[in-house]
XYZ file of C-alpha atoms in Angstrom:
691
model
C 5.302 9.970 24.578
C 2.740 12.781 24.375
C 1.393 14.514 27.468
C -2.356 13.957 27.470
C -3.295 17.613 27.526
C -1.207 18.182 24.381
C -2.108 15.088 22.399
C -5.830 15.530 22.932
C -5.772 19.293 22.371
C -7.998 20.510 19.556
C -5.999 21.446 16.466
C -8.312 24.426 16.128
C -7.277 25.561 19.616
C -3.615 25.390 18.593
C -4.389 27.260 15.377
C -6.297 29.992 17.167
C -3.418 30.549 19.587
C -1.076 31.039 16.634
C 2.569 30.094 16.404
C 3.006 30.751 20.136
C 1.294 27.442 20.969
C 3.701 25.560 18.693
C 6.650 27.346 20.344
C 5.325 26.371 23.789
C 4.963 22.749 22.675
C 8.549 22.683 21.410
C 9.681 24.363 24.638
C 8.154 21.492 26.637
C 9.803 18.889 24.377
C 13.048 20.734 23.629
C 15.279 18.267 25.485
C 14.507 15.203 23.345
C 14.324 17.176 20.089
C 17.575 18.993 20.886
C 19.297 15.644 21.421
C 17.753 14.293 18.214
C 18.955 17.340 16.261
C 22.450 17.088 17.709
C 22.831 13.616 16.168
C 22.590 15.326 12.746
C 24.219 18.708 13.417
C 27.122 19.868 15.544
C 26.872 23.603 15.052
C 24.895 25.726 17.525
C 23.782 28.236 14.884
C 22.408 25.419 12.758
C 20.574 23.971 15.791
C 18.728 27.271 16.218
C 17.962 27.240 12.486
C 16.638 23.681 12.877
C 14.148 24.628 15.600
C 13.231 27.856 13.780
C 12.410 26.058 10.524
C 10.643 23.159 12.247
C 8.318 25.453 14.212
C 7.388 27.334 11.038
C 6.787 24.093 9.107
C 4.636 22.549 11.859
C 2.599 25.753 12.041
C 2.214 25.889 8.257
C 1.292 22.212 7.860
C -0.989 22.063 10.931
C -4.248 22.092 8.897
C -3.114 18.839 7.213
C -2.702 16.952 10.492
C -5.637 14.529 10.676
C -4.662 12.326 13.643
C -3.734 9.182 11.695
C -0.797 9.101 14.112
C 0.175 10.858 17.343
C 0.954 14.558 17.237
C 4.539 14.025 18.462
C 5.217 11.412 15.785
C 3.876 13.768 13.115
C 6.051 16.620 14.415
C 9.046 14.266 14.569
C 8.626 13.422 10.871
C 8.763 17.143 9.993
C 11.724 17.641 12.342
C 13.664 14.775 10.689
C 13.050 16.174 7.192
C 14.441 19.516 8.392
C 17.441 17.762 9.951
C 18.155 16.113 6.599
C 17.994 19.424 4.772
C 20.443 21.122 7.101
C 22.796 18.149 7.497
C 23.217 17.889 3.711
C 25.591 20.870 3.963
C 28.880 19.180 4.850
C 30.614 22.546 5.260
C 29.248 22.849 8.813
C 31.901 23.795 11.349
C 32.097 21.587 14.410
C 31.541 23.400 17.663
C 31.851 22.275 21.248
C 29.908 19.136 22.153
C 28.864 17.669 25.460
C 32.146 16.160 26.738
C 30.226 13.393 28.474
C 28.660 12.157 25.212
C 31.139 13.549 22.680
C 32.418 10.166 21.470
C 28.908 8.749 21.123
C 27.639 11.656 19.030
C 30.767 11.526 16.922
C 30.023 7.838 16.308
C 26.368 8.571 15.491
C 27.417 11.238 13.010
C 29.412 8.635 11.040
C 26.469 6.258 10.548
C 24.555 5.896 7.332
C 21.392 7.980 7.324
C 18.975 5.047 7.690
C 21.095 3.524 10.507
C 21.321 6.793 12.415
C 17.612 7.559 12.118
C 16.581 4.089 13.275
C 18.931 4.137 16.281
C 18.105 7.711 17.308
C 14.330 7.358 16.976
C 14.319 4.080 18.899
C 16.742 4.856 21.720
C 16.882 8.652 22.010
C 13.302 9.603 21.099
C 11.944 6.361 22.568
C 9.485 5.789 19.736
C 8.064 2.291 19.318
C 9.417 0.086 16.546
C 6.058 0.199 14.773
C 5.975 4.003 14.719
C 9.654 4.186 13.765
C 8.957 1.880 10.827
C 5.972 4.043 9.843
C 8.047 7.234 10.037
C 10.822 5.759 7.883
C 8.308 4.076 5.542
C 9.748 0.565 5.929
C 8.448 -2.682 7.400
C 9.075 -3.487 11.064
C 11.402 -6.329 10.042
C 13.372 -3.991 7.773
C 13.547 -1.462 10.592
C 15.022 -4.148 12.886
C 17.644 -4.920 10.237
C 18.561 -1.228 10.118
C 18.691 -1.138 13.934
C 21.024 -4.136 14.035
C 23.208 -2.611 11.315
C 23.292 0.707 13.195
C 24.346 -0.876 16.474
C 26.956 -2.901 14.603
C 28.339 0.311 13.064
C 28.291 2.056 16.448
C 30.181 -0.884 17.887
C 32.911 -0.309 15.305
C 33.031 3.465 15.851
C 33.202 2.990 19.634
C 36.221 0.689 19.363
C 34.639 -2.731 19.889
C 35.662 -4.059 16.487
C 34.168 -4.047 13.020
C 32.383 -7.404 12.847
C 30.496 -10.037 14.822
C 32.140 -13.437 15.199
C 29.071 -15.227 16.479
C 26.657 -17.373 14.517
C 24.918 -15.280 11.871
C 21.598 -17.120 12.098
C 21.203 -15.854 15.686
C 22.004 -12.181 14.961
C 18.332 -11.371 14.384
C 17.538 -12.477 17.949
C 19.928 -10.079 19.718
C 17.632 -7.060 19.931
C 14.447 -8.915 20.898
C 16.343 -11.010 23.436
C 17.953 -8.016 25.172
C 14.631 -6.130 25.116
C 12.845 -9.226 26.493
C 10.393 -9.445 23.628
C 11.681 -12.669 22.064
C 9.155 -15.472 21.688
C 9.526 -17.984 24.545
C 10.401 -20.967 22.344
C 13.015 -18.940 20.460
C 14.312 -17.572 23.762
C 14.909 -21.051 25.161
C 16.634 -22.163 21.959
C 18.797 -19.027 21.926
C 19.844 -19.383 25.559
C 20.783 -23.027 25.044
C 22.882 -22.012 22.058
C 24.791 -19.130 23.674
C 25.501 -21.309 26.708
C 27.680 -23.489 24.446
C 28.943 -20.792 22.025
C 31.739 -18.550 23.304
C 31.688 -16.327 20.181
C 27.966 -15.594 20.539
C 28.453 -14.824 24.231
C 31.119 -12.241 23.415
C 29.063 -10.777 20.575
C 25.969 -10.451 22.735
C 27.977 -8.844 25.520
C 29.448 -6.093 23.332
C 26.080 -5.651 21.580
C 24.494 -5.128 24.991
C 27.196 -2.601 25.951
C 26.348 -0.453 22.936
C 22.601 -0.662 23.639
C 23.148 0.261 27.291
C 25.255 3.229 26.220
C 22.345 4.457 24.098
C 19.809 3.822 26.851
C 22.056 5.548 29.385
C 22.114 8.597 27.125
C 18.312 8.493 26.949
C 17.947 8.241 30.734
C 20.459 11.052 31.351
C 19.401 13.460 28.636
C 19.080 16.142 31.283
C 22.892 16.090 31.468
C 22.999 17.052 27.791
C 22.052 20.643 28.397
C 19.998 22.808 26.084
C 21.984 26.075 26.197
C 20.606 28.932 28.240
C 18.579 31.297 26.090
C 18.299 28.776 23.211
C 14.506 28.947 22.829
C 14.552 32.698 23.494
C 16.832 33.137 20.460
C 14.436 31.088 18.347
C 11.456 33.135 19.571
C 13.291 36.382 18.770
C 13.923 35.194 15.198
C 10.255 34.287 14.756
C 9.190 37.705 16.042
C 11.623 39.432 13.663
C 10.366 37.291 10.781
C 6.779 38.400 11.425
C 7.861 42.060 11.498
C 9.710 41.712 8.178
C 6.774 39.858 6.614
C 4.392 42.722 7.416
C 6.818 45.268 5.973
C 7.281 43.235 2.775
C 3.536 42.859 2.302
C 3.160 46.630 2.285
C 5.938 47.003 -0.307
C 4.564 44.221 -2.515
C 1.118 45.755 -2.578
C 2.543 49.071 -3.811
C 4.608 47.242 -6.464
C 1.514 45.355 -7.606
C -0.382 48.565 -8.336
C 2.503 49.877 -10.448
C 2.788 46.553 -12.266
C -0.913 46.567 -13.176
C -0.424 49.768 -15.185
C 2.774 48.528 -16.812
C 1.129 45.207 -17.700
C -1.589 46.954 -19.704
C 1.076 48.735 -21.785
C 3.087 45.530 -22.326
C 0.003 43.609 -23.446
C -0.632 46.281 -26.067
C 2.939 46.008 -27.355
C 2.641 42.195 -27.464
C -0.100 42.486 -30.079
C 2.557 43.667 -32.531
C 5.610 41.708 -31.375
C 4.416 38.504 -29.671
C 3.162 36.419 -32.573
C 6.541 34.924 -33.497
C 7.331 34.060 -29.829
C 4.036 32.188 -29.416
C 4.508 30.259 -32.650
C 8.114 29.342 -31.774
C 7.278 27.832 -28.370
C 4.185 26.069 -29.751
C 6.467 23.886 -31.860
C 9.492 23.582 -29.553
C 8.090 23.006 -26.023
C 5.994 19.895 -25.243
C 5.094 20.795 -21.644
C 1.907 22.843 -21.959
C 2.313 24.776 -18.697
C 5.944 25.673 -19.373
C 5.008 26.607 -22.949
C 2.448 29.113 -21.606
C 5.038 30.677 -19.292
C 7.584 31.014 -22.097
C 5.026 32.458 -24.495
C 4.202 35.128 -21.912
C 7.941 35.880 -21.499
C 7.798 34.932 -17.794
C 10.958 32.839 -18.020
C 13.612 31.696 -20.440
C 14.715 28.383 -21.912
C 17.826 27.156 -20.063
C 18.736 23.604 -21.121
C 21.217 23.073 -18.261
C 22.479 19.472 -18.153
C 24.284 17.197 -15.690
C 24.861 13.427 -15.978
C 25.769 10.736 -13.468
C 25.791 6.940 -13.900
C 23.986 7.192 -17.209
C 21.148 9.320 -15.808
C 20.940 12.796 -17.328
C 18.992 15.652 -15.727
C 18.168 18.684 -17.831
C 16.822 21.875 -16.244
C 14.517 23.305 -18.907
C 13.479 26.550 -17.199
C 12.717 28.220 -13.868
C 9.789 30.574 -13.209
C 9.975 32.647 -10.010
C 7.469 34.910 -8.251
C 6.367 35.818 -4.715
C 4.619 32.445 -4.250
C 7.292 29.940 -5.301
C 10.086 29.141 -7.735
C 8.983 26.499 -10.246
C 11.792 24.456 -11.778
C 10.899 22.439 -14.899
C 13.136 19.453 -15.603
C 13.603 16.404 -17.804
C 15.289 13.162 -16.653
C 16.589 10.594 -19.143
C 17.958 7.152 -18.245
C 20.314 6.211 -21.093
C 21.180 2.791 -19.598
C 17.736 1.286 -18.885
C 14.036 1.959 -19.403
C 13.487 3.756 -16.090
C 11.623 6.947 -15.319
C 12.815 9.030 -12.357
C 11.242 11.948 -10.504
C 12.735 14.567 -8.201
C 11.326 14.658 -4.669
C 11.970 17.999 -2.933
C 12.194 16.279 0.484
C 14.644 13.561 -0.624
C 18.102 14.413 -1.912
C 17.438 18.002 -3.052
C 19.111 21.050 -1.544
C 19.756 24.668 -2.474
C 23.276 25.497 -1.315
C 22.642 29.246 -1.153
C 19.045 29.034 0.098
C 19.627 31.385 3.061
C 21.099 34.032 0.782
C 18.477 34.288 -1.962
C 15.285 32.551 -0.803
C 12.513 33.410 1.631
C 11.618 31.144 4.555
C 8.199 32.751 5.023
C 6.386 30.072 3.052
C 6.792 26.460 1.954
C 7.267 24.796 -1.414
C 4.132 23.334 -2.984
C 3.901 19.601 -3.630
C 3.210 18.466 -7.186
C 2.479 14.727 -7.571
C 3.974 12.904 -10.582
C 2.183 13.643 -13.855
C 1.379 10.208 -15.294
C -1.402 11.088 -17.733
C 0.336 13.588 -19.995
C 1.303 12.459 -23.473
C 4.881 13.611 -22.969
C 5.362 11.214 -20.017
C 3.829 8.261 -21.847
C 5.904 8.747 -24.978
C 9.246 7.245 -23.841
C 9.795 4.645 -21.109
C 13.119 6.167 -20.096
C 12.250 9.896 -20.071
C 10.203 11.866 -17.533
C 9.207 15.545 -17.656
C 8.321 17.134 -14.320
C 8.538 20.139 -12.044
C 9.426 20.868 -8.439
C 8.547 23.851 -6.297
C 11.302 25.676 -4.435
C 11.031 28.601 -2.038
C 10.342 32.070 -3.522
C 13.160 34.562 -4.031
C 13.840 37.445 -1.669
C 15.711 39.295 -4.418
C 14.596 40.455 -7.848
C 17.071 38.062 -9.463
C 19.743 35.570 -8.530
C 21.383 32.226 -9.258
C 20.064 29.098 -7.542
C 22.810 26.607 -6.677
C 20.802 23.399 -6.853
C 22.264 20.074 -5.739
C 20.492 16.745 -6.370
C 21.785 13.529 -4.786
C 18.797 11.178 -4.997
C 16.069 10.424 -7.562
C 12.959 8.349 -6.901
C 12.208 5.622 -9.410
C 8.715 5.890 -10.837
C 7.204 2.413 -10.408
C 3.881 2.448 -12.194
C 1.083 0.105 -11.205
C 0.981 -2.670 -13.811
C -2.814 -2.718 -13.695
C -3.144 1.042 -14.150
C -0.391 3.024 -15.865
C -1.906 6.244 -14.492
C -1.044 5.383 -10.871
C 2.185 4.481 -9.164
C 3.377 2.872 -5.952
C 4.503 5.952 -4.064
C 5.163 4.370 -0.675
C 5.700 0.685 -1.357
C 9.091 -0.783 -2.253
C 10.524 2.623 -3.098
C 13.654 2.540 -5.231
C 16.174 5.317 -5.715
C 19.039 6.283 -7.988
C 21.828 8.049 -6.137
C 24.540 10.273 -7.535
C 25.318 13.960 -7.731
C 23.890 16.479 -10.174
C 24.755 20.175 -9.682
C 23.200 23.181 -11.396
C 23.506 26.967 -11.341
C 20.084 28.243 -12.379
C 19.646 31.958 -13.225
C 16.201 33.311 -12.254
C 14.302 36.591 -12.273
C 11.358 37.140 -9.953
C 8.121 38.115 -11.674
C 5.746 40.509 -9.847
C 2.289 39.643 -8.516
C -0.937 41.657 -8.336
C -3.120 41.815 -5.211
C -6.859 42.565 -5.242
C -8.833 43.421 -2.104
C -12.107 41.450 -1.822
C -15.279 42.356 0.008
C -17.670 39.447 0.370
C -19.098 37.371 3.208
C -21.137 34.166 3.091
C -22.034 31.224 5.340
C -20.913 27.592 5.187
C -22.952 25.216 7.364
C -24.199 28.278 9.232
C -20.673 29.550 9.971
C -19.587 32.964 8.585
C -16.844 32.908 5.930
C -15.375 36.048 4.421
C -13.110 36.613 1.403
C -10.261 39.073 1.999
C -7.761 39.081 -0.860
C -6.943 37.588 -4.265
C -3.307 37.398 -5.402
C -2.569 36.666 -9.056
C 1.024 35.521 -9.483
C 2.483 33.965 -12.643
C 2.732 30.454 -11.128
C -0.388 30.389 -8.921
C -3.548 32.180 -7.855
C -3.949 32.592 -4.084
C -7.269 33.244 -2.328
C -7.108 34.542 1.254
C -10.224 34.004 3.361
C -11.307 33.971 7.000
C -13.537 31.715 9.093
C -15.480 32.893 12.151
C -15.327 30.079 14.702
C -17.052 31.699 17.662
C -19.884 29.163 17.568
C -19.403 26.860 20.582
C -21.066 23.710 19.229
C -19.660 23.589 15.688
C -16.597 24.956 13.918
C -14.787 24.607 10.604
C -11.359 22.947 10.655
C -10.741 22.950 6.864
C -12.622 24.501 3.971
C -11.851 22.995 0.563
C -12.589 24.593 -2.801
C -13.247 23.022 -6.194
C -12.356 25.894 -8.510
C -12.076 29.634 -8.922
C -13.394 31.442 -12.005
C -12.133 34.773 -13.335
C -13.387 36.236 -16.642
C -14.990 32.877 -17.556
C -11.662 31.076 -17.016
C -11.635 28.351 -14.330
C -8.610 27.173 -12.372
C -8.633 24.136 -10.045
C -7.766 24.338 -6.362
C -4.698 22.662 -4.905
C -5.962 19.246 -3.782
C -4.053 19.484 -0.504
C -6.442 22.130 0.761
C -6.036 25.350 2.683
C -3.031 26.529 4.651
C -3.127 28.442 7.899
C -1.855 32.032 7.835
C 0.854 32.778 10.378
C -0.381 36.297 11.142
C -3.937 36.675 12.440
C -5.347 40.228 12.359
C -8.660 39.577 14.160
C -8.943 37.132 17.070
C -12.538 36.352 16.065
C -11.498 35.213 12.596
C -9.021 32.518 11.573
C -7.296 33.352 8.278
C -6.346 30.795 5.603
C -4.997 30.690 2.056
C -5.907 28.352 -0.793
C -3.785 27.951 -3.923
C -5.319 27.582 -7.382
C -3.805 27.171 -10.833
C -2.272 30.221 -12.578
C -4.362 32.910 -14.304
C -1.659 34.247 -16.590
C -2.456 37.745 -17.838
C -5.998 37.896 -16.388
C -7.332 41.089 -14.820
C -10.416 40.083 -12.815
C -13.710 41.797 -13.467
C -15.678 39.214 -11.504
C -14.608 36.351 -9.248
C -16.623 33.166 -8.661
C -15.635 30.594 -6.049
C -17.049 27.061 -5.946
C -16.823 25.085 -2.694
C -15.994 21.370 -2.607
C -16.189 20.204 1.017
C -15.859 21.299 4.624
C -14.253 19.420 7.525
C -16.158 20.176 10.730
C -15.706 19.670 14.459
C -18.873 19.091 16.491
C -18.816 19.436 20.273
C -20.962 16.644 21.704
C -19.895 15.608 25.203
C -20.478 12.143 26.559
C -18.936 10.307 29.537
C -18.679 6.517 29.643
C -17.842 4.976 33.012
C -15.158 2.286 32.864
C -15.143 -0.671 35.232
C -11.986 -2.779 35.249
C -13.792 -5.600 37.071
C -16.136 -6.233 34.141
C -15.440 -8.287 31.037
C -15.015 -6.671 27.652
C -16.100 -6.038 24.880
C -18.963 -3.758 25.876
C -20.883 -1.252 23.751
C -22.326 2.236 24.108
C -24.328 4.587 21.874
C -22.935 7.871 20.552
C -23.867 10.166 17.640
C -26.297 7.570 16.270
C -23.694 4.771 16.266
C -23.025 1.707 18.397
C -19.394 1.777 19.519
C -17.547 -1.147 21.084
C -14.944 -1.036 23.857
C -13.049 -4.131 22.731
C -10.307 -4.191 25.366
C -9.534 -2.668 28.739
C -6.225 -4.003 30.006
C -4.729 -2.372 33.120
C -0.954 -2.396 33.375
C 2.122 -0.353 32.679
C 1.012 0.752 30.145
C -2.785 0.468 30.262
C -4.354 -0.406 26.891
C -7.856 0.555 25.737
C -9.210 -0.338 22.286
C -12.500 0.971 20.872
C -13.959 0.210 17.444
C -16.813 0.852 15.049
C -16.539 -0.839 11.642
C -19.985 0.283 10.440
C -19.195 3.425 8.430
C -22.315 3.589 6.229
C -24.212 6.801 7.046
C -21.999 7.279 10.124
C -22.153 10.802 11.567
C -18.511 10.947 12.563
C -15.173 10.148 10.961
C -12.901 10.694 13.976
C -13.704 10.859 17.709
C -12.046 13.408 20.003
C -11.619 11.750 23.376
C -9.600 11.429 26.565
C -9.162 8.982 29.450
C -9.495 10.053 33.104
C -8.104 7.928 35.907
C -9.502 7.040 39.297
C -10.032 10.064 41.587
C -9.658 12.320 38.550
C -5.979 11.462 38.045
C -4.549 12.429 34.685
C -2.164 9.980 32.976
C 1.511 10.862 32.737
C 1.274 10.394 28.979
C -1.233 9.087 26.485
C -0.626 7.802 22.968
C -3.425 7.302 20.459
C -3.211 5.316 17.230
C -5.918 4.523 14.728
C -6.769 2.224 11.862
C -9.336 3.011 9.236
C -10.485 3.158 5.655
C -10.611 5.838 2.995
C -13.973 6.364 1.290
C -14.506 8.463 -1.827
C -17.496 10.671 -2.606
C -19.299 7.752 -4.298
C -18.905 5.448 -1.293
C -16.064 3.322 -2.691
C -13.741 2.092 0.078
C -9.932 1.923 -0.103
C -7.949 -0.107 2.412
C -4.795 1.867 3.262
C -2.941 -1.394 3.940
C -3.636 -2.745 0.455
C -1.325 -0.720 -1.756
C -0.998 0.454 -4.402
C -3.627 3.086 -4.961
C -3.193 6.686 -6.033
C -4.524 9.002 -3.332
C -4.513 11.894 -5.800
C -6.952 9.996 -8.040
C -9.562 9.405 -5.310
C -12.540 11.750 -5.626
C -12.873 13.818 -2.443
C -11.579 11.176 0.003
C -12.771 10.864 3.598
C -10.875 8.988 6.315
C -12.998 6.962 8.764
C -11.419 5.630 11.953
C -12.555 2.044 12.555
C -10.223 1.169 15.456
C -8.704 3.543 18.005
C -5.997 2.183 20.315
C -5.137 4.166 23.439
C -1.925 3.514 25.375
C -1.661 5.126 28.816
C 1.388 5.389 31.043
C 0.955 5.908 34.778
C 2.898 8.374 36.878
C 6.652 8.719 37.147
C 6.846 6.433 40.177
C 5.726 3.516 38.049
C 2.216 3.232 39.503
C -0.480 1.968 37.181
C -3.257 4.315 36.163
C -6.702 2.803 36.737
C -8.983 4.233 34.023
C -12.265 5.510 35.426
C -13.937 7.385 32.565
C -13.835 7.630 28.794
C -14.666 11.255 27.975
C -15.736 12.090 24.415
C -15.590 15.804 23.635
C -16.941 15.626 20.101
C -16.148 14.412 16.633
C -14.995 15.448 13.149
C -16.762 14.837 9.874
C -16.763 15.980 6.239
C -19.700 17.576 4.420
C -19.679 17.805 0.615
C -20.563 21.161 -0.951
C -21.234 22.539 -4.419
C -22.187 26.160 -3.637
C -20.895 28.929 -5.909
C -20.255 32.394 -4.461
C -19.747 35.567 -6.488
C -17.084 37.719 -4.867
C -16.924 41.461 -5.459
C -13.690 43.449 -5.704
C -13.262 46.620 -3.670
């Protein structure tokens, strides 16, 4: 569960405090996350690496957190992805484990990934089945099947035997029965059955033993010590990383100035020698972006191949710079008419990542390209690209290992969209590559321009032109008490009459903040290969704002609900107020037309000003595009990338409150609304001067 003061904390507040606030949050939650990590890894050095990477990723991805789920659940999803990345290296050396729980963790380590994650999230992290299902992107029923399978596997590993002898039709009732959530009629039927069935009695008994072992571990996690100085080591690494980043930035800026002069000379030579190269790649490379890179001699054709189970992956080329390493690939299914894509977060690892790649940034996400002619030509061939971390060396060999491919299931009603999160199918195997790469230099330009967005000062600091991307660094002044900018989204950037589109996933927060009055961000745009800017134009798309507008609503548990109140021009309903352990409060507003707010920022205060021990907030809502068209998130499929400037409106907010540690109920006294978030569409164009 999330402590109230953390879960209701403004994301802007966390951002303004920098990475230190994320470190403090992890420090408060280190016990449960350390135990979660230990179920994947058994090497102390790797555990420090796990926390180190997770803190950086949470800090980097913080601007994308939009409260569709609790903050802890969102962090847990990032933490699990990092666990998967590190645990994929089976060369890890086993170090000392907690003797008290050694056998249990050894058993957990042997489980299949989906079994382990379901068991650990449910019994070690204590996450609800609904949130566990959401995290693992499966239905609740499927999650229960995985939980049953996991406990069954644990039973085998812990010496209870490999199979259940009881009646199979009653297996699905074991978990709900032991957790006392089984429907009453089913409960009566089940109890009558086990009274007469010796095999089911024995099965249920051993099943309960395994569950109690897990719950006992959860209740006694304090016995599973986080080593002394563990978080201090992580903090020291983060501090050293920031020092190295500042030193590298100084070096890269000097290199960029030298490269600018060399580039002018090379472009002159290309007039005489480049014609044949351009003509050759025009006829031999179908991917337009890769063709442009090859024509500019920013990479080389590789044609590295590996095949498994009739699925052939060909690495066509790799383009590396200070922003990322782009790997272009082709996947052919020779057995059936299937198209497969590579997902960086699923079944992809770089064996020598620590040796040749930087951890100062994160790979970019590129959604599947469904509209290109090359991907609509053959039903069994897909051409794509993935982003890997940038190199720390001028050249090297990437040892890439792929163990899972995602099947591209296109929507039958619209071939240009696909079901990304519904009924996902995968092809497993092993494809290994050694990819030679050379890092291409970037050029940095200092900017000197300031404007206002919704009355809030915005300044432009730096433009970086790298071969694979164009990066705009800008700052936002958020000293205004009543209104501040959370995210600023751009439509395009224009240099020398050439426009490049902005990354649709918006701006990213900069780790290092030079001025406490300004919050610094970066936005990625498409590449401007070979351009030397004479003038820069930036067009805005939208801004996501936080408004401070305090209102207190008194809660009376003796009254009947629903009841309504007015806020920000809307009538909001308190649908339910149910006192218990936990206490449940549900508020709703389904009228989104011309609504001032998208999301409310609120908290619950108990009687006599008591704060709850923990508070969990969940929401339901709809996505609305710029033209007012609504998309129900529960009615898949739809392609989020195809929606024009989407906005997410909360329609129902459910608040779950736990009382204090002694088990006393918290009597809610007040609903306190601090403010709200909303999106404003923009179309302003700003001319930015270079220093």
